[in-house]
Coordinates of C-alpha atoms and ligand atoms in Angstrom, one line a residue:
X234 CA 147.6 129.6 157.1
X235 CA 146.6 127.5 160.4
X236 CA 147.7 129.2 163.7
X237 CA 149.9 126.6 165.4
X238 CA 152.0 128.6 167.9
X239 CA 150.4 130.8 170.5
X240 CA 151.7 134.1 171.7
X241 CA 151.8 134.3 175.3
X242 CA 150.7 137.9 175.7
X243 CA 147.9 140.4 175.1
X244 CA 145.5 141.2 172.0
X245 CA 147.0 144.4 169.9
X246 CA 144.1 144.6 167.4
X247 CA 145.7 148.0 166.7
X248 CA 149.1 146.6 165.7
X249 CA 150.4 148.2 162.2
X250 CA 149.8 145.6 159.7
X251 CA 150.0 144.8 155.9
X252 CA 149.4 141.6 154.5
X253 CA 152.2 139.8 153.0
X254 CA 152.8 140.1 149.4
X255 CA 152.0 137.4 147.3
X256 CA 155.3 137.3 145.2
X257 CA 157.0 137.4 149.0
X258 CA 158.8 134.1 149.8
X259 CA 160.7 135.4 152.3
X260 CA 160.0 134.9 156.2
X261 CA 159.7 138.6 156.8
X262 CA 158.2 141.3 154.5
X263 CA 159.0 145.5 155.0
X264 CA 156.1 148.0 155.3
X265 CA 155.7 149.9 151.6
X266 CA 156.0 153.0 153.4
X267 CA 159.4 152.4 154.6
X268 CA 161.5 154.2 156.3
X269 CA 158.4 155.5 158.5
X270 CA 160.8 157.8 160.3
X271 CA 163.2 160.2 158.3
X272 CA 166.8 161.1 159.4
X273 CA 165.6 164.9 160.1
X274 CA 162.5 163.9 162.7
X275 CA 163.4 166.2 165.1
X276 CA 164.6 169.8 164.9
X277 CA 168.3 168.6 165.5
X278 CA 168.5 165.3 164.4
X279 CA 171.2 163.9 162.2
X280 CA 169.5 160.4 162.2
X281 CA 167.0 158.6 164.3
X282 CA 167.2 154.7 164.3
X283 CA 167.4 151.6 166.5
X284 CA 164.8 152.7 168.6
X285 CA 161.9 150.9 170.8
X286 CA 158.1 151.3 170.7
X287 CA 155.7 149.9 172.8
X288 CA 151.7 149.8 173.4
X289 CA 150.6 152.8 175.6
X290 CA 147.3 153.5 176.4
X291 CA 145.2 152.6 173.1
X292 CA 148.1 153.8 171.1
X293 CA 151.8 153.8 171.1
X294 CA 154.6 155.2 172.6
X295 CA 158.4 154.8 172.3
X296 CA 161.8 155.8 173.0
X297 CA 164.1 156.6 170.0
X298 CA 168.0 157.0 169.3
X299 CA 168.4 160.4 167.8
X300 CA 172.1 161.6 167.0
X301 CA 172.0 165.2 167.0
X302 CA 174.1 167.4 164.5
X303 CA 176.6 167.3 166.9
X304 CA 176.5 163.6 166.5
X305 CA 176.0 163.0 170.1
X306 CA 173.8 160.0 171.1
X307 CA 170.8 160.6 172.9
X308 CA 167.3 159.1 173.7
X309 CA 163.9 161.0 173.0
X310 CA 160.5 159.9 173.7
X311 CA 158.0 159.8 171.0
X312 CA 154.3 159.0 170.6
X313 CA 152.3 157.9 167.8
X314 CA 148.4 156.9 167.1
X315 CA 149.1 154.3 164.9
X316 CA 152.4 153.3 165.6
X317 CA 153.5 154.4 162.3
X318 CA 153.4 158.5 162.3
X319 CA 155.5 159.4 165.3
X320 CA 156.0 162.8 166.8
X321 CA 159.2 162.6 168.4
X322 CA 160.4 165.2 171.3
X323 CA 162.9 167.7 170.2
X324 CA 164.8 167.5 173.4
X325 CA 166.2 164.4 174.9
X326 CA 165.1 162.7 178.2
X327 CA 165.9 163.8 181.6
X328 CA 166.2 161.1 184.0
X329 CA 166.2 161.4 187.7
X330 CA 168.4 159.6 189.9
X331 CA 171.6 159.5 191.5
X332 CA 173.8 162.2 190.1
X333 CA 176.7 159.8 189.4
X334 CA 174.7 157.5 187.4
X335 CA 172.5 159.9 185.5
X336 CA 175.3 162.6 184.2
X337 CA 175.2 161.9 180.7
X338 CA 178.1 160.9 178.6
X339 CA 176.2 159.2 175.8
X340 CA 172.9 156.9 175.6
X341 CA 171.9 154.3 172.8
X342 CA 170.1 151.4 171.1
X343 CA 167.2 151.8 173.5
X344 CA 164.9 148.9 174.3
X345 CA 161.4 149.5 176.4
X346 CA 160.0 146.2 178.3
X347 CA 157.0 146.0 179.9
X348 CA 156.8 144.3 183.3
X349 CA 153.7 144.7 185.1
X350 CA 152.7 148.2 184.6
X351 CA 156.2 149.6 184.2
X352 CA 158.1 150.4 181.2
X353 CA 161.8 149.6 181.8
X354 CA 164.0 151.2 179.5
X355 CA 167.8 149.2 178.9
X356 CA 170.3 151.3 176.5
X357 CA 174.0 151.4 175.8
X358 CA 175.1 153.8 178.4
X359 CA 178.4 155.6 178.4
X360 CA 180.0 155.4 181.9
X361 CA 183.6 155.1 180.8
X362 CA 182.8 153.1 178.3
X363 CA 179.6 151.4 176.8
X364 CA 177.5 149.5 179.5
X365 CA 173.8 148.7 180.0
X366 CA 171.8 151.6 181.5
X367 CA 168.5 150.7 183.1
X368 CA 165.5 153.0 184.0
X369 CA 161.8 153.3 184.0
X370 CA 158.6 155.0 183.7
X371 CA 155.1 154.9 184.2
X372 CA 153.9 157.9 182.0
X373 CA 156.6 158.4 179.3
X374 CA 156.5 162.1 180.9
X375 CA 158.8 161.0 184.3
X376 CA 161.9 158.6 184.0
X377 CA 164.0 157.5 186.7
X378 CA 167.2 155.8 186.1
X379 CA 168.4 153.1 188.1
X380 CA 172.4 151.8 188.5
X381 CA 174.0 150.8 185.8
X382 CA 173.7 146.5 185.5
X383 CA 177.4 145.9 184.7
X384 CA 180.8 147.0 184.7
X385 CA 182.0 148.5 181.1
X386 CA 181.9 147.3 178.7
X387 CA 178.8 145.7 177.6
X388 CA 176.3 146.5 174.8
X389 CA 172.4 145.2 174.3
X390 CA 170.7 144.7 177.3
X391 CA 167.3 143.5 176.8
X392 CA 164.9 142.5 179.6
X393 CA 162.5 139.8 179.9
X394 CA 159.0 140.9 179.9
X395 CA 158.2 138.8 183.3
X396 CA 160.3 137.2 186.1
X397 CA 161.3 133.9 185.2
X398 CA 161.5 131.4 188.3
X399 CA 161.3 134.5 190.3
X400 CA 163.9 136.7 189.1
X401 CA 164.7 139.6 186.4
X402 CA 166.5 138.4 183.4
X403 CA 168.5 140.5 181.3
X404 CA 170.3 139.1 178.0
X405 CA 173.6 141.3 177.3
X406 CA 176.8 141.1 175.1
X407 CA 179.8 141.7 176.7
X408 CA 182.1 143.9 174.6
X409 CA 185.2 146.5 173.9
X410 CA 185.4 150.1 174.2
X411 CA 185.4 150.3 170.3
X412 CA 183.8 148.9 167.4
X413 CA 183.9 145.4 168.9
X414 CA 185.3 142.5 166.6
X415 CA 183.6 139.5 168.7
X416 CA 180.4 139.3 171.0
X417 CA 178.3 136.7 172.3
X418 CA 175.2 136.8 174.1
X419 CA 174.9 135.7 178.1
X420 CA 171.8 136.5 180.1
X421 CA 171.9 137.3 184.2
X422 CA 169.4 137.2 187.0
X423 CA 168.4 139.8 189.6
X424 CA 166.1 139.9 192.6
X425 CA 165.6 143.8 192.1
X426 CA 166.8 145.2 188.8
X427 CA 170.2 146.6 190.7
X428 CA 172.3 143.7 191.4
X429 CA 173.1 141.0 188.6
X430 CA 174.5 137.7 188.8
X431 CA 174.5 134.0 187.8
X432 CA 175.3 134.9 184.3
X433 CA 174.9 131.9 181.7
X434 CA 175.9 131.8 178.0
X435 CA 173.2 131.8 175.8
X436 CA 174.5 131.5 172.3
X437 CA 177.7 133.0 170.4
X438 CA 178.8 133.4 166.9
X439 CA 178.4 130.8 163.9
X440 CA 181.2 129.2 162.0
X441 CA 182.1 131.5 158.7
X442 CA 181.9 128.0 157.0
X443 CA 178.5 127.5 157.8
X444 CA 176.7 130.7 158.7
X445 CA 178.6 133.2 157.8
X446 CA 176.8 135.8 158.3
X447 CA 176.8 135.5 162.1
X448 CA 180.7 135.0 162.1
X449 CA 181.8 138.2 163.7
X450 CA 179.4 138.8 166.8
X451 CA 175.5 138.3 167.8
X452 CA 173.4 140.6 169.9
X453 CA 169.9 140.8 171.3
X454 CA 167.4 142.8 169.4
X455 CA 163.7 143.2 170.7
X456 CA 162.6 142.1 173.9
X457 CA 161.9 138.5 173.5
X458 CA 158.4 137.5 172.7
X459 CA 157.0 134.3 174.9
X460 CA 155.3 132.0 172.6
X461 CA 153.9 128.3 173.4
X462 CA 157.1 127.1 171.9
X463 CA 159.4 129.1 173.8
X464 CA 160.7 132.7 174.5
X465 CA 161.3 134.4 170.3
X466 CA 164.2 135.9 170.5
X467 CA 165.0 138.3 167.5
X468 CA 168.8 139.2 167.0
X469 CA 171.2 140.7 165.0
X470 CA 174.3 138.7 163.3
X471 CA 177.3 140.5 161.9
X472 CA 180.3 139.6 159.4
X473 CA 183.0 141.7 158.9
X474 CA 183.8 142.0 155.1
X475 CA 186.4 144.1 153.2
X476 CA 183.8 146.8 153.5
X477 CA 183.4 146.6 156.9
X478 CA 180.9 145.1 159.2
X479 CA 177.3 144.0 157.7
X480 CA 174.3 143.4 160.0
X481 CA 171.7 141.0 159.7
X482 CA 168.5 139.8 161.4
X483 CA 168.0 136.5 162.8
X484 CA 165.8 134.5 164.9
X485 CA 166.1 131.9 167.9
X486 CA 164.0 130.0 170.4
X487 CA 164.9 130.0 174.0
X488 CA 163.4 127.8 176.8
X489 CA 160.4 129.4 178.5
X490 CA 162.0 128.4 181.9
X491 CA 165.4 128.2 181.2
X492 CA 166.2 130.9 178.9
X493 CA 170.1 130.3 178.6
X494 CA 168.9 127.1 176.4
X495 CA 168.6 127.5 173.2
X496 CA 166.1 125.1 171.5
X497 CA 166.4 126.9 167.8
X498 CA 168.1 129.3 166.0
X499 CA 168.2 130.2 162.1
X500 CA 170.8 129.2 159.9
X501 CA 169.7 131.6 157.1
X502 CA 169.6 135.2 158.2
X503 CA 165.9 136.4 158.1
X504 CA 166.2 139.9 156.8
X505 CA 169.5 141.6 155.7
X506 CA 170.1 144.9 153.9
X507 CA 168.7 145.1 150.7
X508 CA 166.7 148.2 150.1
X509 CA 168.5 151.5 149.3
X510 CA 167.4 152.9 152.9
X511 CA 169.7 149.8 154.7
X512 CA 172.5 149.7 152.1
X513 CA 173.2 153.5 152.1
X514 CA 173.1 156.0 155.2
X515 CA 175.8 157.2 157.6
X516 CA 176.8 153.2 158.3
X517 CA 175.9 151.5 155.0
X518 CA 174.3 147.9 155.3
X519 CA 173.0 147.6 158.6
X520 CA 169.5 146.6 159.6
X521 CA 168.9 146.8 163.7
X522 CA 166.1 145.5 165.2
X523 CA 165.2 146.9 168.5
X524 CA 161.4 146.6 169.2
X525 CA 158.8 143.9 168.3
X526 CA 154.9 144.6 168.6
X527 CA 152.8 141.2 168.6
X528 CA 149.2 140.7 168.9
X529 CA 148.6 137.2 170.8
X530 CA 144.8 137.0 168.9
X531 CA 146.3 136.7 165.4
X532 CA 150.2 136.2 166.0
X533 CA 150.9 139.2 163.9
X534 CA 154.6 140.6 164.9
X535 CA 155.6 144.2 163.7
X536 CA 159.4 144.7 163.6
X537 CA 161.0 148.3 164.3
X538 CA 164.5 148.2 163.4
X539 CA 167.2 150.8 162.6
X540 CA 168.0 151.3 158.7
X541 CA 172.1 152.3 158.0
X542 CA 172.2 153.7 161.2
X543 CA 170.1 156.8 159.6
X544 CA 166.3 156.2 159.5
X545 CA 163.8 153.6 161.3
X546 CA 161.8 150.9 159.5
X547 CA 159.1 148.5 160.0
X548 CA 158.9 144.8 159.1
X549 CA 156.1 142.3 159.3
X550 CA 155.8 138.8 160.1
X551 CA 153.7 136.3 161.8
X552 CA 154.8 133.5 164.6
X553 CA 154.0 130.9 162.4
X554 CA 156.2 131.9 159.7
X555 CA 159.2 132.7 161.8
X556 CA 158.8 129.2 163.9
X557 CA 157.9 127.6 160.7
X558 CA 161.2 128.9 159.1
X559 CA 163.4 128.4 162.1
X560 CA 162.3 124.5 162.6
X561 CA 163.5 124.0 158.9
X562 CA 166.6 125.8 158.8
X563 CA 168.3 125.5 162.1
X564 CA 171.8 125.6 162.6
Ligands
BMA634 C1 176.6 148.9 166.9 C2 176.0 149.9 167.3 C3 174.6 150.2 166.9 C4 175.1 150.4 165.3 C5 175.9 149.4 164.7 C6 176.1 149.5 163.4 O1 178.0 148.8 167.4 O2 176.5 151.3 167.5 O3 174.0 151.1 167.4 O4 173.5 150.1 164.5 O5 177.1 149.5 165.5 O6 177.0 150.4 163.2

């Protein structure tokens, strides 16, 4: 394939990778060794899913959502030399910071964003209801927690990996205190990662009649990937069925300097729960992407996603595959 869209970022020659199977006509294909992390991946884990990985030194580090066997949601650090075989800590991350903020109710669905030399973690933080927690680490050993970005209720906080027009940018999805039956994506700005404002609508659900898989709620997934065409945002879209919510994956392109402006967005989902480990688990029929590795040299992308709220999988694509799919099947 001719490589047309450029990923703006670092080369990642050791990105986990498998070529697209010849019989596959989808824009995304799964790793043949999925799931890469099983539900009992640590001593007390009930499930390990919806987790975030990044390149770190010559290998990879990550922040993992493990629900323990009390079904308490918390964040755990992990390391891997190849991005596929992970060693995850048996004890949760301890953040330093203001006591009122670091007191743990629950923490889940982390994203990790490298901005400069620092790794920022955003997650859904229990603080009298779900809101967006923010912290950082420089070494994946010491973790500092900042203020919650918003008042409750909010979920799916995802930082952009660089300042835009001088400010930090954070995607989020205002929600309720339960299994929210609505949800649109907004973006907010900050000069210091503490005070957030200038909230702008990015995009919302789509009509049931024309793009039903994303008619109940949408939420940002991995950290947006900067490309020559715009920010590539993978997201989850949800439909409420007679058997409950079904979570699938879509893609959108946002303007590089004004990320509240949507350039295009998939009408068709790009991946849905089809494999047994995505259809069966603690919460059936969920694919939930929280991280993506990208190689600027080859355009390869490895997506990490939670499967049925139980295990973790990897899927592959390229920037050209995704952008040509989006352009031919845009809303
Ligand atoms: C959302 C979050 C996610 C989860 C999804 C499906 O509200 O709790 O962590 O994957 O529901 O259960």
